[in-house]
């Protein structure tokens, strides 16, 4: 949990050279491992994205 909070906190100062705003979503994903509700939502999002990606990939290969 400490690593997740650290990523989110460093992402809030994303204007600095080494850290960036990309650290906020990474920190939230790390934090979602410890929360059952967030884990469920993350898993649903993963399944949704993979289904859409597979559908898009199948559609693209049929016309070639």
PDB file of C-alpha atoms in Angstrom:
ATOM      1  CA  UNK A   1       0.000   0.000   0.000  1.00  0.00           C
ATOM      2  CA  UNK A   2       2.884   2.332   0.715  1.00  0.00           C
ATOM      3  CA  UNK A   3       4.176   2.017  -2.827  1.00  0.00           C
ATOM      4  CA  UNK A   4       0.737   2.822  -4.252  1.00  0.00           C
ATOM      5  CA  UNK A   5       0.376   5.912  -2.077  1.00  0.00           C
ATOM      6  CA  UNK A   6       3.910   6.980  -2.987  1.00  0.00           C
ATOM      7  CA  UNK A   7       3.153   6.729  -6.712  1.00  0.00           C
ATOM      8  CA  UNK A   8      -0.032   8.764  -6.341  1.00  0.00           C
ATOM      9  CA  UNK A   9       1.695  11.397  -4.201  1.00  0.00           C
ATOM     10  CA  UNK A  10       4.616  11.730  -6.628  1.00  0.00           C
ATOM     11  CA  UNK A  11       2.181  11.898  -9.517  1.00  0.00           C
ATOM     12  CA  UNK A  12       0.592  14.968  -7.963  1.00  0.00           C
ATOM     13  CA  UNK A  13       3.867  16.809  -8.546  1.00  0.00           C
ATOM     14  CA  UNK A  14       4.021  15.590 -12.126  1.00  0.00           C
ATOM     15  CA  UNK A  15       5.474  18.832 -13.413  1.00  0.00           C
ATOM     16  CA  UNK A  16       8.866  17.819 -11.997  1.00  0.00           C
ATOM     17  CA  UNK A  17      11.366  16.223 -14.431  1.00  0.00           C
ATOM     18  CA  UNK A  18      11.643  12.617 -13.192  1.00  0.00           C
ATOM     19  CA  UNK A  19       8.130  12.014 -11.906  1.00  0.00           C
ATOM     20  CA  UNK A  20       5.079  12.537 -14.040  1.00  0.00           C
ATOM     21  CA  UNK A  21       1.327  12.457 -14.131  1.00  0.00           C
ATOM     22  CA  UNK A  22       1.551   8.868 -15.434  1.00  0.00           C
ATOM     23  CA  UNK A  23       2.310   7.794 -11.860  1.00  0.00           C
ATOM     24  CA  UNK A  24      -1.242   8.498 -10.616  1.00  0.00           C
ATOM     25  CA  UNK A  25      -2.989   5.686 -12.550  1.00  0.00           C
ATOM     26  CA  UNK A  26      -0.111   3.305 -11.834  1.00  0.00           C
ATOM     27  CA  UNK A  27      -0.437   4.055  -8.125  1.00  0.00           C
ATOM     28  CA  UNK A  28      -4.190   3.491  -8.248  1.00  0.00           C
ATOM     29  CA  UNK A  29      -3.702   0.110  -9.926  1.00  0.00           C
ATOM     30  CA  UNK A  30      -1.175  -0.849  -7.249  1.00  0.00           C
ATOM     31  CA  UNK A  31      -3.633   0.218  -4.544  1.00  0.00           C
ATOM     32  CA  UNK A  32      -6.468  -1.733  -6.181  1.00  0.00           C
ATOM     33  CA  UNK A  33      -4.717  -5.006  -5.359  1.00  0.00           C
ATOM     34  CA  UNK A  34      -5.552  -4.481  -1.668  1.00  0.00           C
ATOM     35  CA  UNK A  35      -9.175  -3.382  -2.035  1.00  0.00           C
ATOM     36  CA  UNK A  36     -11.810  -5.991  -2.939  1.00  0.00           C
ATOM     37  CA  UNK A  37     -14.151  -3.431  -4.531  1.00  0.00           C
ATOM     38  CA  UNK A  38     -11.386  -1.839  -6.596  1.00  0.00           C
ATOM     39  CA  UNK A  39     -10.054  -5.275  -7.549  1.00  0.00           C
ATOM     40  CA  UNK A  40     -13.499  -6.251  -8.848  1.00  0.00           C
ATOM     41  CA  UNK A  41     -13.807  -3.038 -10.872  1.00  0.00           C
ATOM     42  CA  UNK A  42     -10.286  -3.431 -12.259  1.00  0.00           C
ATOM     43  CA  UNK A  43     -11.018  -7.022 -13.311  1.00  0.00           C
ATOM     44  CA  UNK A  44     -14.249  -5.974 -15.062  1.00  0.00           C
ATOM     45  CA  UNK A  45     -12.363  -3.248 -16.914  1.00  0.00           C
ATOM     46  CA  UNK A  46      -9.651  -5.721 -17.969  1.00  0.00           C
ATOM     47  CA  UNK A  47     -12.222  -8.180 -19.313  1.00  0.00           C
ATOM     48  CA  UNK A  48     -14.078  -5.404 -21.168  1.00  0.00           C
ATOM     49  CA  UNK A  49     -10.892  -4.075 -22.788  1.00  0.00           C
ATOM     50  CA  UNK A  50      -9.697  -7.533 -23.817  1.00  0.00           C
ATOM     51  CA  UNK A  51     -13.069  -8.429 -25.349  1.00  0.00           C
ATOM     52  CA  UNK A  52     -13.136  -5.195 -27.363  1.00  0.00           C
ATOM     53  CA  UNK A  53      -9.520  -5.688 -28.449  1.00  0.00           C
ATOM     54  CA  UNK A  54     -10.139  -9.278 -29.577  1.00  0.00           C
ATOM     55  CA  UNK A  55     -13.274  -8.218 -31.468  1.00  0.00           C
ATOM     56  CA  UNK A  56     -11.345  -5.383 -33.164  1.00  0.00           C
ATOM     57  CA  UNK A  57      -8.466  -7.713 -34.057  1.00  0.00           C
ATOM     58  CA  UNK A  58     -10.789 -10.318 -35.565  1.00  0.00           C
ATOM     59  CA  UNK A  59     -12.573  -7.682 -37.619  1.00  0.00           C
ATOM     60  CA  UNK A  60      -9.287  -6.308 -38.980  1.00  0.00           C
ATOM     61  CA  UNK A  61      -7.869  -9.673 -40.101  1.00  0.00           C
ATOM     62  CA  UNK A  62     -10.916 -10.704 -42.114  1.00  0.00           C
ATOM     63  CA  UNK A  63     -10.465  -8.073 -44.829  1.00  0.00           C
ATOM     64  CA  UNK A  64      -6.794  -8.736 -45.590  1.00  0.00           C
TER      65      UNK A  64
END
